[in-house]
PDB file of C-alpha atoms and ligand atoms in Angstrom:
ATOM      1  CA  UNK A   1       0.000   0.000   0.000  1.00 74.00           C
ATOM      2  CA  UNK A   2       1.261   3.488  -0.849  1.00 82.00           C
ATOM      3  CA  UNK A   3       1.852   5.715   2.159  1.00 94.00           C
ATOM      4  CA  UNK A   4       0.022   9.044   2.278  1.00 95.00           C
ATOM      5  CA  UNK A   5       3.239  10.645   3.531  1.00 97.00           C
ATOM      6  CA  UNK A   6       6.705   9.186   3.134  1.00 97.00           C
ATOM      7  CA  UNK A   7       9.718  11.064   4.503  1.00 98.00           C
ATOM      8  CA  UNK A   8      13.179   9.741   3.626  1.00 98.00           C
ATOM      9  CA  UNK A   9      16.508  10.804   5.123  1.00 98.00           C
ATOM     10  CA  UNK A  10      15.403  14.393   5.685  1.00 98.00           C
ATOM     11  CA  UNK A  11      18.027  16.811   7.027  1.00 98.00           C
ATOM     12  CA  UNK A  12      18.098  20.552   7.579  1.00 98.00           C
ATOM     13  CA  UNK A  13      20.685  22.792   9.225  1.00 98.00           C
ATOM     14  CA  UNK A  14      20.635  26.463  10.221  1.00 98.00           C
ATOM     15  CA  UNK A  15      24.243  27.584   9.900  1.00 95.00           C
ATOM     16  CA  UNK A  16      26.198  25.215  12.138  1.00 93.00           C
ATOM     17  CA  UNK A  17      23.095  23.935  13.917  1.00 97.00           C
ATOM     18  CA  UNK A  18      21.774  20.590  12.609  1.00 97.00           C
ATOM     19  CA  UNK A  19      18.059  20.989  13.385  1.00 98.00           C
ATOM     20  CA  UNK A  20      16.838  17.795  11.634  1.00 98.00           C
ATOM     21  CA  UNK A  21      19.179  14.846  11.091  1.00 98.00           C
ATOM     22  CA  UNK A  22      18.434  12.066   8.642  1.00 98.00           C
ATOM     23  CA  UNK A  23      14.794  11.539   9.662  1.00 98.00           C
ATOM     24  CA  UNK A  24      12.737   8.842   7.895  1.00 98.00           C
ATOM     25  CA  UNK A  25       9.161   7.703   8.550  1.00 98.00           C
ATOM     26  CA  UNK A  26       5.910   7.054   6.735  1.00 97.00           C
ATOM     27  CA  UNK A  27       2.243   7.521   7.527  1.00 97.00           C
ATOM     28  CA  UNK A  28      -0.647   5.386   6.294  1.00 95.00           C
ATOM     29  CA  UNK A  29      -4.059   6.635   5.234  1.00 94.00           C
ATOM     30  CA  UNK A  30      -6.337   7.478   8.164  1.00 94.00           C
ATOM     31  CA  UNK A  31      -3.561   7.181  10.728  1.00 96.00           C
ATOM     32  CA  UNK A  32      -3.132   9.708  13.567  1.00 97.00           C
ATOM     33  CA  UNK A  33       0.617   9.884  14.085  1.00 97.00           C
ATOM     34  CA  UNK A  34       2.109  11.837  16.991  1.00 97.00           C
ATOM     35  CA  UNK A  35       5.529  13.509  17.056  1.00 97.00           C
ATOM     36  CA  UNK A  36       6.992  14.401  20.439  1.00 95.00           C
ATOM     37  CA  UNK A  37      10.384  15.589  21.647  1.00 94.00           C
ATOM     38  CA  UNK A  38      11.954  18.205  23.912  1.00 92.00           C
ATOM     39  CA  UNK A  39      11.937  21.876  22.929  1.00 92.00           C
ATOM     40  CA  UNK A  40      14.328  22.556  20.064  1.00 94.00           C
ATOM     41  CA  UNK A  41      14.416  18.904  18.950  1.00 96.00           C
ATOM     42  CA  UNK A  42      13.462  19.850  15.375  1.00 97.00           C
ATOM     43  CA  UNK A  43       9.731  19.101  15.291  1.00 96.00           C
ATOM     44  CA  UNK A  44       8.593  22.378  13.708  1.00 95.00           C
ATOM     45  CA  UNK A  45      11.560  22.380  11.307  1.00 97.00           C
ATOM     46  CA  UNK A  46      10.558  18.879  10.189  1.00 97.00           C
ATOM     47  CA  UNK A  47       6.994  20.113   9.530  1.00 94.00           C
ATOM     48  CA  UNK A  48       8.255  23.165   7.672  1.00 94.00           C
ATOM     49  CA  UNK A  49      10.408  20.954   5.431  1.00 96.00           C
ATOM     50  CA  UNK A  50       7.479  18.640   4.700  1.00 95.00           C
ATOM     51  CA  UNK A  51       5.186  21.571   3.946  1.00 91.00           C
ATOM     52  CA  UNK A  52       7.512  23.476   1.633  1.00 90.00           C
ATOM     53  CA  UNK A  53       8.015  26.342   4.062  1.00 91.00           C
ATOM     54  CA  UNK A  54      11.672  25.352   4.311  1.00 95.00           C
ATOM     55  CA  UNK A  55      13.830  23.562   1.756  1.00 95.00           C
ATOM     56  CA  UNK A  56      15.584  20.528   3.256  1.00 97.00           C
ATOM     57  CA  UNK A  57      19.344  20.202   2.703  1.00 97.00           C
ATOM     58  CA  UNK A  58      18.903  16.528   2.036  1.00 97.00           C
ATOM     59  CA  UNK A  59      16.233  13.892   1.729  1.00 98.00           C
ATOM     60  CA  UNK A  60      12.893  13.417   0.061  1.00 97.00           C
ATOM     61  CA  UNK A  61       9.211  13.929   0.828  1.00 97.00           C
ATOM     62  CA  UNK A  62       6.529  11.950  -1.007  1.00 96.00           C
ATOM     63  CA  UNK A  63       2.780  12.470  -0.898  1.00 94.00           C
ATOM     64  CA  UNK A  64       0.803   9.494  -2.240  1.00 93.00           C
ATOM     65  CA  UNK A  65       4.044   8.154  -3.670  1.00 94.00           C
ATOM     66  CA  UNK A  66       4.865  11.318  -5.619  1.00 94.00           C
ATOM     67  CA  UNK A  67       7.989  13.328  -4.814  1.00 96.00           C
ATOM     68  CA  UNK A  68       6.956  16.796  -3.565  1.00 95.00           C
ATOM     69  CA  UNK A  69      10.261  17.963  -2.049  1.00 94.00           C
ATOM     70  CA  UNK A  70      10.719  21.670  -2.718  1.00 87.00           C
ATOM     71  CA  UNK A  71       7.127  22.338  -3.802  1.00 91.00           C
ATOM     72  CA  UNK A  72       5.582  25.517  -2.395  1.00 88.00           C
ATOM     73  CA  UNK A  73       2.932  25.374   0.351  1.00 85.00           C
ATOM     74  CA  UNK A  74       0.229  26.439  -2.139  1.00 83.00           C
ATOM     75  CA  UNK A  75       1.159  23.558  -4.454  1.00 87.00           C
ATOM     76  CA  UNK A  76       0.937  21.126  -1.538  1.00 89.00           C
ATOM     77  CA  UNK A  77      -2.404  22.632  -0.583  1.00 85.00           C
ATOM     78  CA  UNK A  78      -3.730  21.707  -3.985  1.00 83.00           C
ATOM     79  CA  UNK A  79      -2.606  18.141  -3.333  1.00 87.00           C
ATOM     80  CA  UNK A  80      -4.736  18.023  -0.204  1.00 88.00           C
ATOM     81  CA  UNK A  81      -2.126  18.928   2.410  1.00 91.00           C
ATOM     82  CA  UNK A  82      -3.050  21.384   5.152  1.00 89.00           C
ATOM     83  CA  UNK A  83      -1.587  22.558   8.469  1.00 85.00           C
ATOM     84  CA  UNK A  84      -2.149  24.444  11.704  1.00 83.00           C
ATOM     85  CA  UNK A  85       0.482  26.680  13.261  1.00 74.00           C
ATOM     86  CA  UNK A  86       2.178  26.531  16.645  1.00 66.00           C
ATOM     87  CA  UNK A  87       1.598  30.260  16.870  1.00 66.00           C
ATOM     88  CA  UNK A  88      -1.936  31.094  15.866  1.00 69.00           C
ATOM     89  CA  UNK A  89      -2.545  32.417  12.364  1.00 80.00           C
ATOM     90  CA  UNK A  90      -6.134  33.596  12.778  1.00 89.00           C
ATOM     91  CA  UNK A  91      -7.019  37.138  11.715  1.00 92.00           C
ATOM     92  CA  UNK A  92      -8.082  38.834  14.962  1.00 93.00           C
ATOM     93  CA  UNK A  93     -10.145  41.573  13.286  1.00 95.00           C
ATOM     94  CA  UNK A  94     -12.211  39.141  11.218  1.00 95.00           C
ATOM     95  CA  UNK A  95     -15.125  37.040  12.442  1.00 97.00           C
ATOM     96  CA  UNK A  96     -14.906  33.298  12.980  1.00 96.00           C
ATOM     97  CA  UNK A  97     -16.876  32.724   9.772  1.00 95.00           C
ATOM     98  CA  UNK A  98     -14.689  35.115   7.749  1.00 95.00           C
ATOM     99  CA  UNK A  99     -11.550  33.389   9.021  1.00 94.00           C
ATOM    100  CA  UNK A 100     -12.910  30.042   7.832  1.00 93.00           C
ATOM    101  CA  UNK A 101     -13.866  31.424   4.416  1.00 91.00           C
ATOM    102  CA  UNK A 102     -10.375  32.878   4.056  1.00 89.00           C
ATOM    103  CA  UNK A 103      -8.789  29.564   4.944  1.00 88.00           C
ATOM    104  CA  UNK A 104     -10.901  27.921   2.237  1.00 85.00           C
ATOM    105  CA  UNK A 105      -9.708  30.475  -0.307  1.00 81.00           C
ATOM    106  CA  UNK A 106      -6.085  30.317   0.680  1.00 72.00           C
ATOM    107  CA  UNK A 107      -4.956  27.928  -2.008  1.00 52.00           C
ATOM    108  CA  UNK A 108      -6.537  30.014  -4.763  1.00 53.00           C
ATOM    109  CA  UNK A 109      -4.513  33.193  -4.381  1.00 47.00           C
ATOM    110  CA  UNK A 110      -4.168  36.220  -2.177  1.00 42.00           C
ATOM    111  CA  UNK A 111      -6.324  35.889   0.914  1.00 42.00           C
ATOM    112  CA  UNK A 112      -7.327  39.511   1.255  1.00 43.00           C
ATOM    113  CA  UNK A 113      -8.013  40.057  -2.425  1.00 45.00           C
ATOM    114  CA  UNK A 114     -10.362  37.089  -2.317  1.00 45.00           C
ATOM    115  CA  UNK A 115     -12.090  38.171   0.869  1.00 46.00           C
ATOM    116  CA  UNK A 116     -13.015  41.554  -0.487  1.00 49.00           C
ATOM    117  CA  UNK A 117     -13.763  40.272  -3.971  1.00 52.00           C
ATOM    118  CA  UNK A 118     -16.924  38.344  -4.914  1.00 57.00           C
ATOM    119  CA  UNK A 119     -17.975  35.746  -2.350  1.00 60.00           C
ATOM    120  CA  UNK A 120     -18.059  32.124  -3.281  1.00 67.00           C
ATOM    121  CA  UNK A 121     -21.342  30.725  -1.968  1.00 71.00           C
ATOM    122  CA  UNK A 122     -19.857  27.241  -1.714  1.00 82.00           C
ATOM    123  CA  UNK A 123     -17.220  28.468   0.689  1.00 86.00           C
ATOM    124  CA  UNK A 124     -19.800  30.071   2.964  1.00 90.00           C
ATOM    125  CA  UNK A 125     -21.640  26.757   3.055  1.00 89.00           C
ATOM    126  CA  UNK A 126     -18.390  24.955   3.864  1.00 89.00           C
ATOM    127  CA  UNK A 127     -17.592  27.510   6.575  1.00 93.00           C
ATOM    128  CA  UNK A 128     -21.018  27.028   8.138  1.00 93.00           C
ATOM    129  CA  UNK A 129     -20.565  23.273   8.073  1.00 91.00           C
ATOM    130  CA  UNK A 130     -17.201  23.619   9.807  1.00 92.00           C
ATOM    131  CA  UNK A 131     -18.727  25.993  12.387  1.00 94.00           C
ATOM    132  CA  UNK A 132     -21.358  23.354  13.186  1.00 92.00           C
ATOM    133  CA  UNK A 133     -18.836  20.539  13.257  1.00 91.00           C
ATOM    134  CA  UNK A 134     -16.494  22.343  15.660  1.00 90.00           C
ATOM    135  CA  UNK A 135     -19.483  23.673  17.661  1.00 90.00           C
ATOM    136  CA  UNK A 136     -18.544  27.304  17.116  1.00 92.00           C
ATOM    137  CA  UNK A 137     -22.087  28.393  16.186  1.00 94.00           C
ATOM    138  CA  UNK A 138     -22.492  30.782  19.111  1.00 95.00           C
ATOM    139  CA  UNK A 139     -19.214  32.462  18.096  1.00 96.00           C
ATOM    140  CA  UNK A 140     -19.651  32.618  14.291  1.00 96.00           C
ATOM    141  CA  UNK A 141     -20.043  36.413  14.147  1.00 96.00           C
ATOM    142  CA  UNK A 142     -17.496  37.184  16.886  1.00 97.00           C
ATOM    143  CA  UNK A 143     -14.138  38.663  15.953  1.00 97.00           C
ATOM    144  CA  UNK A 144     -11.505  35.942  16.304  1.00 95.00           C
ATOM    145  CA  UNK A 145      -9.379  38.266  18.458  1.00 95.00           C
ATOM    146  CA  UNK A 146     -12.150  38.351  21.072  1.00 95.00           C
ATOM    147  CA  UNK A 147     -12.235  34.560  21.556  1.00 93.00           C
ATOM    148  CA  UNK A 148     -10.452  32.752  24.379  1.00 90.00           C
ATOM    149  CA  UNK A 149      -7.090  31.231  23.480  1.00 88.00           C
ATOM    150  CA  UNK A 150      -8.585  27.725  23.456  1.00 87.00           C
ATOM    151  CA  UNK A 151     -11.431  28.832  21.185  1.00 89.00           C
ATOM    152  CA  UNK A 152      -8.880  30.382  18.817  1.00 91.00           C
ATOM    153  CA  UNK A 153      -6.943  27.093  18.719  1.00 87.00           C
ATOM    154  CA  UNK A 154     -10.179  25.280  17.869  1.00 90.00           C
ATOM    155  CA  UNK A 155     -10.806  27.826  15.094  1.00 92.00           C
ATOM    156  CA  UNK A 156      -7.235  27.343  13.846  1.00 90.00           C
ATOM    157  CA  UNK A 157      -7.861  23.582  13.646  1.00 89.00           C
ATOM    158  CA  UNK A 158     -11.204  24.128  11.879  1.00 91.00           C
ATOM    159  CA  UNK A 159      -9.427  26.395   9.345  1.00 91.00           C
ATOM    160  CA  UNK A 160      -7.019  23.595   8.482  1.00 89.00           C
ATOM    161  CA  UNK A 161      -9.977  21.423   7.454  1.00 89.00           C
ATOM    162  CA  UNK A 162     -11.648  24.006   5.183  1.00 88.00           C
ATOM    163  CA  UNK A 163      -9.914  22.804   2.031  1.00 79.00           C
ATOM    164  CA  UNK A 164     -11.104  19.209   2.623  1.00 84.00           C
ATOM    165  CA  UNK A 165      -7.543  17.997   3.142  1.00 88.00           C
ATOM    166  CA  UNK A 166      -6.381  14.377   2.993  1.00 91.00           C
ATOM    167  CA  UNK A 167      -3.320  15.059   5.143  1.00 94.00           C
ATOM    168  CA  UNK A 168      -3.271  17.540   8.021  1.00 93.00           C
ATOM    169  CA  UNK A 169      -0.181  18.510  10.008  1.00 94.00           C
ATOM    170  CA  UNK A 170      -1.021  19.998  13.405  1.00 93.00           C
ATOM    171  CA  UNK A 171       1.724  21.859  15.290  1.00 91.00           C
ATOM    172  CA  UNK A 172       0.929  21.862  19.025  1.00 90.00           C
ATOM    173  CA  UNK A 173      -2.863  22.123  18.666  1.00 89.00           C
ATOM    174  CA  UNK A 174      -3.300  21.673  22.431  1.00 88.00           C
ATOM    175  CA  UNK A 175      -0.667  24.204  23.550  1.00 85.00           C
ATOM    176  CA  UNK A 176      -2.097  26.587  26.146  1.00 83.00           C
ATOM    177  CA  UNK A 177      -5.606  25.138  25.863  1.00 85.00           C
ATOM    178  CA  UNK A 178      -7.594  24.501  29.075  1.00 86.00           C
ATOM    179  CA  UNK A 179      -8.856  21.035  30.034  1.00 86.00           C
ATOM    180  CA  UNK A 180     -12.444  21.465  28.873  1.00 85.00           C
ATOM    181  CA  UNK A 181     -11.378  22.785  25.471  1.00 85.00           C
ATOM    182  CA  UNK A 182      -8.740  20.033  25.244  1.00 89.00           C
ATOM    183  CA  UNK A 183     -11.334  17.308  25.608  1.00 90.00           C
ATOM    184  CA  UNK A 184     -13.497  18.997  23.013  1.00 88.00           C
ATOM    185  CA  UNK A 185     -10.573  19.459  20.597  1.00 89.00           C
ATOM    186  CA  UNK A 186      -9.503  15.819  20.914  1.00 92.00           C
ATOM    187  CA  UNK A 187     -13.030  14.539  20.476  1.00 92.00           C
ATOM    188  CA  UNK A 188     -13.607  16.690  17.366  1.00 91.00           C
ATOM    189  CA  UNK A 189     -10.277  15.661  15.808  1.00 92.00           C
ATOM    190  CA  UNK A 190     -11.129  12.000  16.348  1.00 94.00           C
ATOM    191  CA  UNK A 191     -14.577  12.550  14.858  1.00 93.00           C
ATOM    192  CA  UNK A 192     -13.285  14.299  11.732  1.00 91.00           C
ATOM    193  CA  UNK A 193     -10.610  11.607  11.297  1.00 93.00           C
ATOM    194  CA  UNK A 194     -13.249   8.877  11.509  1.00 92.00           C
ATOM    195  CA  UNK A 195     -15.617  10.726   9.190  1.00 90.00           C
ATOM    196  CA  UNK A 196     -13.223  11.821   6.436  1.00 89.00           C
ATOM    197  CA  UNK A 197     -10.384   9.244   6.802  1.00 90.00           C
ATOM    198  CA  UNK A 198      -8.029  12.241   6.642  1.00 92.00           C
ATOM    199  CA  UNK A 199      -4.538  11.411   7.893  1.00 95.00           C
ATOM    200  CA  UNK A 200      -3.097  13.462  10.770  1.00 96.00           C
ATOM    201  CA  UNK A 201       0.421  14.145  11.945  1.00 97.00           C
ATOM    202  CA  UNK A 202       0.355  15.890  15.308  1.00 96.00           C
ATOM    203  CA  UNK A 203       3.243  17.605  17.098  1.00 94.00           C
ATOM    204  CA  UNK A 204       2.327  17.950  20.753  1.00 91.00           C
ATOM    205  CA  UNK A 205       3.866  18.618  24.151  1.00 87.00           C
ATOM    206  CA  UNK A 206       0.869  17.563  26.176  1.00 88.00           C
ATOM    207  CA  UNK A 207       1.588  13.857  26.805  1.00 87.00           C
ATOM    208  CA  UNK A 208      -1.902  12.909  27.936  1.00 88.00           C
ATOM    209  CA  UNK A 209      -3.357  14.503  24.823  1.00 92.00           C
ATOM    210  CA  UNK A 210      -0.921  12.945  22.362  1.00 93.00           C
ATOM    211  CA  UNK A 211      -0.935   9.501  24.017  1.00 93.00           C
ATOM    212  CA  UNK A 212      -4.728   9.294  23.948  1.00 94.00           C
ATOM    213  CA  UNK A 213      -5.189  10.809  20.468  1.00 95.00           C
ATOM    214  CA  UNK A 214      -2.488   8.984  18.493  1.00 96.00           C
ATOM    215  CA  UNK A 215      -2.066   5.324  17.608  1.00 93.00           C
ATOM    216  CA  UNK A 216       1.651   5.632  16.873  1.00 96.00           C
ATOM    217  CA  UNK A 217       4.249   8.063  18.160  1.00 97.00           C
ATOM    218  CA  UNK A 218       7.671   9.197  16.918  1.00 97.00           C
ATOM    219  CA  UNK A 219      10.201  10.762  19.272  1.00 96.00           C
ATOM    220  CA  UNK A 220      12.756  13.360  18.149  1.00 96.00           C
ATOM    221  CA  UNK A 221      15.784  14.402  20.197  1.00 95.00           C
ATOM    222  CA  UNK A 222      18.397  16.831  18.906  1.00 95.00           C
ATOM    223  CA  UNK A 223      17.016  16.445  15.393  1.00 97.00           C
ATOM    224  CA  UNK A 224      17.211  12.644  15.382  1.00 97.00           C
ATOM    225  CA  UNK A 225      14.427  10.096  15.431  1.00 97.00           C
ATOM    226  CA  UNK A 226      15.214   8.121  18.610  1.00 95.00           C
ATOM    227  CA  UNK A 227      12.075   5.993  19.008  1.00 95.00           C
ATOM    228  CA  UNK A 228       8.834   4.998  17.311  1.00 96.00           C
ATOM    229  CA  UNK A 229       5.992   2.872  18.622  1.00 96.00           C
ATOM    230  CA  UNK A 230       2.629   2.694  20.323  1.00 96.00           C
ATOM    231  CA  UNK A 231       1.910   5.086  23.219  1.00 94.00           C
ATOM    232  CA  UNK A 232       2.592   2.204  25.644  1.00 93.00           C
ATOM    233  CA  UNK A 233       5.976   1.454  23.991  1.00 94.00           C
ATOM    234  CA  UNK A 234       6.966   5.091  24.110  1.00 93.00           C
ATOM    235  CA  UNK A 235       6.010   5.635  27.761  1.00 90.00           C
ATOM    236  CA  UNK A 236       8.343   2.850  28.890  1.00 89.00           C
ATOM    237  CA  UNK A 237      11.201   3.469  26.431  1.00 91.00           C
ATOM    238  CA  UNK A 238      14.375   4.274  28.404  1.00 90.00           C
ATOM    239  CA  UNK A 239      15.839   6.402  25.548  1.00 89.00           C
ATOM    240  CA  UNK A 240      12.728   8.574  25.580  1.00 88.00           C
ATOM    241  CA  UNK A 241      12.798   9.019  29.353  1.00 86.00           C
ATOM    242  CA  UNK A 242      16.506   9.897  29.101  1.00 86.00           C
ATOM    243  CA  UNK A 243      15.873  12.437  26.294  1.00 85.00           C
ATOM    244  CA  UNK A 244      13.320  14.261  28.444  1.00 80.00           C
ATOM    245  CA  UNK A 245      15.136  14.035  31.773  1.00 70.00           C
ATOM    246  CA  UNK A 246      18.550  14.790  30.259  1.00 67.00           C
ATOM    247  CA  UNK A 247      17.453  18.351  29.419  1.00 54.00           C
TER     248      UNK A 247
HETATM  249  P1  ADP B   1      10.885  22.237  18.110  1.00 51.14           P
HETATM  250  O1  ADP B   1       9.717  22.575  17.231  1.00 51.14           O
HETATM  251  O2  ADP B   1      11.078  20.770  18.327  1.00 51.14           O
HETATM  252  O3  ADP B   1      10.836  22.970  19.424  1.00 51.14           O
HETATM  253  P2  ADP B   1      12.421  23.660  16.096  1.00 51.14           P
HETATM  254  O4  ADP B   1      12.301  22.862  14.861  1.00 51.14           O
HETATM  255  O5  ADP B   1      11.599  24.886  16.216  1.00 51.14           O
HETATM  256  O6  ADP B   1      12.227  22.714  17.379  1.00 51.14           O
HETATM  257  O7  ADP B   1      13.946  24.083  16.270  1.00 51.14           O
HETATM  258  C1  ADP B   1      15.015  23.154  16.156  1.00 51.14           C
HETATM  259  C2  ADP B   1      16.319  23.907  16.297  1.00 51.14           C
HETATM  260  O8  ADP B   1      16.504  24.749  15.158  1.00 51.14           O
HETATM  261  C3  ADP B   1      16.348  24.836  17.504  1.00 51.14           C
HETATM  262  O9  ADP B   1      17.640  24.831  18.039  1.00 51.14           O
HETATM  263  C4  ADP B   1      15.992  26.183  16.917  1.00 51.14           C
HETATM  264  O10 ADP B   1      16.556  27.227  17.681  1.00 51.14           O
HETATM  265  C5  ADP B   1      16.608  26.099  15.538  1.00 51.14           C
HETATM  266  N1  ADP B   1      15.880  26.885  14.547  1.00 51.14           N
HETATM  267  C6  ADP B   1      14.595  26.701  14.178  1.00 51.14           C
HETATM  268  N2  ADP B   1      14.242  27.568  13.201  1.00 51.14           N
HETATM  269  C7  ADP B   1      15.334  28.324  12.944  1.00 51.14           C
HETATM  270  C8  ADP B   1      15.632  29.406  12.026  1.00 51.14           C
HETATM  271  N3  ADP B   1      14.694  29.852  11.174  1.00 51.14           N
HETATM  272  N4  ADP B   1      16.867  29.931  12.062  1.00 51.14           N
HETATM  273  C9  ADP B   1      17.816  29.466  12.900  1.00 51.14           C
HETATM  274  N5  ADP B   1      17.614  28.458  13.783  1.00 51.14           N
HETATM  275  C10 ADP B   1      16.386  27.888  13.806  1.00 51.14           C
HETATM  276 MG1   MG B   2       7.966  23.766  17.566  1.00 51.14          MG
END
């Protein structure tokens, strides 16, 4: 079976700092894969290389078996790849609904030009569907900047699903989110995964969240992949415990 995402021998340095070292893994359709590792272990750099935001120094990225290394984010978007950001990318002055419509338009050209140009009725329908799915109905007309941090993270996740992606990369979706919103976020992500069979790769610091959401987990330390396995394997892996305690 062809993997949805296949990463081979990926490396990326910043000057003398080797941020990602020879990382290889693959992800099957419908899987929810977690990536954990101490701060600075290269998780976001790995995502940025996969998503075309950074060019790797070495290695290859395949989507559905096709080499996509070096393609721009917009080109990957058109192939059904979407992401959330560790630092929120919602527009604070725009409403929840407008943010979702913008996210849906993103792969078609300049966001702002599209927002203030003619509205695509299909996108409004999609935005409303996403609002219902993520239970943001009571907030649809609110400016995103007025939402709680957890609500903004939920909106950020909903935005990643606007293009109907097949592969979604989530960078610390649970960071700074309170317990109630965490449960709701996890439950909604599981529901959308079950419903659409979209494949997820999730970077996360919150161990409870990542261990209960993901079926398989990769561990990065100093840019290297040091372990891979089920949540139970990872919890008891001495190299993983060492990587966390050694810092
Ligand atoms: P993580 O997401 O696991 O916390 P990052 O991928 O953000 O780690 O960072 C890995 C290493 O690369 C860190 O030492 C970080 O300081 C460095 N780094 C990340 N991005 C840049 C950049 N644009 N320029 C220089 N160094 C960077
Ligand atoms: Mg990061």
